[in-house]
Coordinates of C-alpha atoms in Angstrom, one line a residue:
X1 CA -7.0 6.5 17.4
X2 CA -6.5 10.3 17.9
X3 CA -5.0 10.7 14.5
X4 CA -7.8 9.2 12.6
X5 CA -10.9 10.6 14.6
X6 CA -11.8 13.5 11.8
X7 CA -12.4 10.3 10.0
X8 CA -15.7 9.7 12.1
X9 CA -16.5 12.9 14.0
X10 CA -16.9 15.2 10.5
X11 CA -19.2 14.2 7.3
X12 CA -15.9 15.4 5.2
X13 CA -14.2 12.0 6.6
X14 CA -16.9 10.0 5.5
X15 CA -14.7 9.2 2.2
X16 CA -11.8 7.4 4.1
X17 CA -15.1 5.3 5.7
X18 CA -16.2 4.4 2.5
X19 CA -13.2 3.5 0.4
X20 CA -12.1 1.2 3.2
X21 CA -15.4 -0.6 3.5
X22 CA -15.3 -1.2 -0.6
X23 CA -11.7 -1.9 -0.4
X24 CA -11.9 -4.6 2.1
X25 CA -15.0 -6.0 0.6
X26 CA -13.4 -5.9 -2.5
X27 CA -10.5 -8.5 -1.3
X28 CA -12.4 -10.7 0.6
X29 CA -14.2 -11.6 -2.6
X30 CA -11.1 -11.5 -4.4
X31 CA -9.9 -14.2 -1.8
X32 CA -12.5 -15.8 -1.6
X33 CA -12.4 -16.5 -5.6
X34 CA -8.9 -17.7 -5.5
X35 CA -9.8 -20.5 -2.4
X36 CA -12.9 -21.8 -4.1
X37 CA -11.2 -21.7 -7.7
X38 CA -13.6 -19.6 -9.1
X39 CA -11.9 -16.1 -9.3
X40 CA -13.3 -15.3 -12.8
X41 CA -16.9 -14.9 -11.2
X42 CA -15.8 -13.3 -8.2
X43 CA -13.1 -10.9 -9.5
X44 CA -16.2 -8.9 -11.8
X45 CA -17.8 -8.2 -8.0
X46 CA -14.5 -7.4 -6.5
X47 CA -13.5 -5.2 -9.6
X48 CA -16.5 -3.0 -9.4
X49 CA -16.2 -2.9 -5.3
X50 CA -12.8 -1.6 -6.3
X51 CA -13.8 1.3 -8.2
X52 CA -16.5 2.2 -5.9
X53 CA -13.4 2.6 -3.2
X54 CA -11.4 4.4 -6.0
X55 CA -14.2 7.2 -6.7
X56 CA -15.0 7.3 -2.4
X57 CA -11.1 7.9 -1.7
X58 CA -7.8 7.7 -4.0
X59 CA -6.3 5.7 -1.5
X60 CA -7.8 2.7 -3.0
X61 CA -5.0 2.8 -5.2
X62 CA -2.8 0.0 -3.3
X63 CA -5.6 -2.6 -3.2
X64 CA -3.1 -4.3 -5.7
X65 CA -0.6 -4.2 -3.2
X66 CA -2.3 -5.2 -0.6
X67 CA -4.1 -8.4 -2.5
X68 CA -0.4 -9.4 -4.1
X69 CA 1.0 -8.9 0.1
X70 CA -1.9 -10.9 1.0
X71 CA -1.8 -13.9 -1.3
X72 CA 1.9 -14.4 -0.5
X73 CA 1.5 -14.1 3.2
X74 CA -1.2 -16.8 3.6
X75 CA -3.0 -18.1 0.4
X76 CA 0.2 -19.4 -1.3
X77 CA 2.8 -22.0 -0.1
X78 CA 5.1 -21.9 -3.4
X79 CA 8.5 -20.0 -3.3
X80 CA 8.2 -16.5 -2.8
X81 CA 9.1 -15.7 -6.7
X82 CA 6.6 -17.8 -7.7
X83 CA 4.1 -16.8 -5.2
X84 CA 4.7 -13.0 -6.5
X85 CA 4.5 -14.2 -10.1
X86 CA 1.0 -15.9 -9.5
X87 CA -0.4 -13.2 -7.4
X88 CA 0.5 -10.8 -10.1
X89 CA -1.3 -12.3 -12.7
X90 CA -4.3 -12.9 -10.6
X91 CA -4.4 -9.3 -9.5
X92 CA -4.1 -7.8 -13.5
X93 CA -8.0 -6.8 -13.3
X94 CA -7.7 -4.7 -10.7
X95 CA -4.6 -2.9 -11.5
X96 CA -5.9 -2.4 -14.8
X97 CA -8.4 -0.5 -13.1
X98 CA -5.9 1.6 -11.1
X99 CA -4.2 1.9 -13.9
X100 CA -6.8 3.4 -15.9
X101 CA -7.6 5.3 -13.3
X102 CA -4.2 7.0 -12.8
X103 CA -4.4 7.6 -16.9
X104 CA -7.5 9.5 -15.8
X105 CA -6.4 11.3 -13.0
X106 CA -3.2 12.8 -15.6
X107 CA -5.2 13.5 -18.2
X108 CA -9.0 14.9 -18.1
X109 CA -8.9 14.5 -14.4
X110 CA -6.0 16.1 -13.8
X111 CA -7.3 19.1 -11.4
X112 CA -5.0 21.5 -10.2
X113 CA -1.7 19.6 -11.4
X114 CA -2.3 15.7 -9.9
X115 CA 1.0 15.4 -9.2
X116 CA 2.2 18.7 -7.6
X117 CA 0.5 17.1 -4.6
X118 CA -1.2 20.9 -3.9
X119 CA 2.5 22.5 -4.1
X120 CA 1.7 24.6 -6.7
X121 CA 5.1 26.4 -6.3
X122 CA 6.1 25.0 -9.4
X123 CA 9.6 26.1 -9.3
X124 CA 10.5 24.4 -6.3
X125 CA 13.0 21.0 -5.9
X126 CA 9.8 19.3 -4.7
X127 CA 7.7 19.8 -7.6
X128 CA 10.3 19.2 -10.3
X129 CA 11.9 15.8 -8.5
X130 CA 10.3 12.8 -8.0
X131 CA 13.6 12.0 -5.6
X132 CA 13.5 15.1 -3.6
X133 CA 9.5 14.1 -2.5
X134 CA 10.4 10.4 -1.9
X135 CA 13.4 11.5 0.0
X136 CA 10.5 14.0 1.6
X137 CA 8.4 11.3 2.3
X138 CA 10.9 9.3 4.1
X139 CA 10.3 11.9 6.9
X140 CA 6.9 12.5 6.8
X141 CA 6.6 8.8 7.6
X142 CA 8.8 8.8 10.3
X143 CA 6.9 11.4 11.9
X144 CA 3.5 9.4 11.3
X145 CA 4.8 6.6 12.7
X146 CA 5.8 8.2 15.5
X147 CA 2.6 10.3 16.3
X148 CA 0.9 6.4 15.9
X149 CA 2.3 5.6 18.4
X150 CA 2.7 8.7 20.7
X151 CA -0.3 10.6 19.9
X152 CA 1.1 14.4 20.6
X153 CA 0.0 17.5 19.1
X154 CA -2.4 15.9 16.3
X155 CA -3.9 19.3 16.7
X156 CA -1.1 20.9 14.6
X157 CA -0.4 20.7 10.8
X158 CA 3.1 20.0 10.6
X159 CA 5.9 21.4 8.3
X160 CA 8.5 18.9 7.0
X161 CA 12.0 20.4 5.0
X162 CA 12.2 19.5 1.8
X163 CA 15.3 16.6 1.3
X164 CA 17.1 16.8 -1.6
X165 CA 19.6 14.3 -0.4
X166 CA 19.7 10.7 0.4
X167 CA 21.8 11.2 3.1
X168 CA 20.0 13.7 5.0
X169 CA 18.4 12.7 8.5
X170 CA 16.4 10.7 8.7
X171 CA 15.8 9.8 5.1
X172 CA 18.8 7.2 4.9
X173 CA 18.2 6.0 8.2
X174 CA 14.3 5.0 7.0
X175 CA 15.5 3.3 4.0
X176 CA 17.6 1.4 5.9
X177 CA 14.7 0.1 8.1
X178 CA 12.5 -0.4 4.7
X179 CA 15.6 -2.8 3.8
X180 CA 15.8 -4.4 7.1
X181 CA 12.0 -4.8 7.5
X182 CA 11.9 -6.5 3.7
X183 CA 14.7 -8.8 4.4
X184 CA 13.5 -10.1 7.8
X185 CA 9.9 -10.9 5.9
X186 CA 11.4 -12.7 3.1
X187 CA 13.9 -15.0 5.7
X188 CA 10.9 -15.5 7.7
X189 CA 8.9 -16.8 4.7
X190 CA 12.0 -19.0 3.6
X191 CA 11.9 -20.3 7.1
X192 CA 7.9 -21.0 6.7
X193 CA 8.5 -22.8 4.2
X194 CA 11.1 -24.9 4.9
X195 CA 8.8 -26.1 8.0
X196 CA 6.1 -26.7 5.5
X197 CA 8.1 -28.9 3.5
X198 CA 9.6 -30.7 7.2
X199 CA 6.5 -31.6 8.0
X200 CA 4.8 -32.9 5.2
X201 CA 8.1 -35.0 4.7
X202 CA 7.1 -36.0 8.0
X203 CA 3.4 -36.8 7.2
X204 CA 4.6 -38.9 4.4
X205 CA 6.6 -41.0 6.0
X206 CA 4.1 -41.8 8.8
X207 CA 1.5 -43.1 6.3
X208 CA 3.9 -45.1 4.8

């Protein structure tokens, strides 16, 4: 994809390379440990993969979101609460690792203010809100999202205003999708499971 080719055609990118390969490695044994029933063994390998991604890239970060999205999706067939419960506690390794990590990255690895996000215009809204930059980011991925999927200009680094309200554009209208998008997912899971429970009602009563 146009947007991601720096990743491969400069050395520099080679960190985005490697942090995915650990990451993925990472959950397929942390997957693989829950289907055989043998996570303790498996979640040592996957825990050190995961901080091998961690040290390549920061983006590592949401491997326990990812794991938790992924054991709900298609390892689990309880209710969705108890699905998030159990993929919660089988995930506490790892985001005790990201945990520790982000204690790092505030404290003795805090280069050049962690969290400023390279604004180091202290004074301004975005630096001293954590609202004003998610209301930010609600742009910026709307315009990521968009250049996925028409490729335009990927030459140019882009300017964004900063939001300081909720209901500036497009910031409420990208919540709104979040919400749309997260309630469609969980009907369709209630829906999944409800088949789930047809048909093995179904099953049962054939072999009787």
């Amino acid at each position: 994809h146009p947007m991601q080719s720096e990743n491969v055609a400069y050395v520099a990118g080679r960190g985005d390379l490697m942090s995915s390969l650990f990451m993925l490695s990472s959950l397929i044994l942390w997957m693989k440990g829950i289907e055989r029933g043998k996570l303790r063994y498996y979640a040592v390998f996957s825990s050190i993969l995961l901080i091998l991604a961690l040290l390549s890239r920061e983006n590592g970060i949401v491997f326990p979101f990812l794991a938790i999205s992924l054991y709900v999706a298609f390892l689990s067939r309880n209710s969705i609460w108890k699905s998030l419960r159990d993929a919660f506690v089988y995930v506490i390794p790892h985001l005790s690792i990201v945990a520790g990590y982000f204690t790092l990255r505030l404290t003795v690895l805090n280069f050049r203010d962690f969290l400023n996000f390279g604004n180091f215009d202290t004074s301004s809204a975005y630096a001293q809100d954590i609202f004003v930059r998610l209301y930010t980011f609600m742009h910026v991925l709307l315009e990521y999202l968009r250049t996925f999927i028409w490729p335009n200009n990927v030459h140019e680094r882009f300017r964004f205003p900063i939001h300081e309200s909720f209901f500036d554009w497009p910031v409420w209208i990208v919540f709104l999708g979040f919400v749309a998008l997260a309630t469609t997912l969980v009907v369709l899971y209630h829906d999944e499971q409800k088949s789930l429970k047809g048909a093995k009602k179904v099953e049962a009563g054939a072999e009787i």
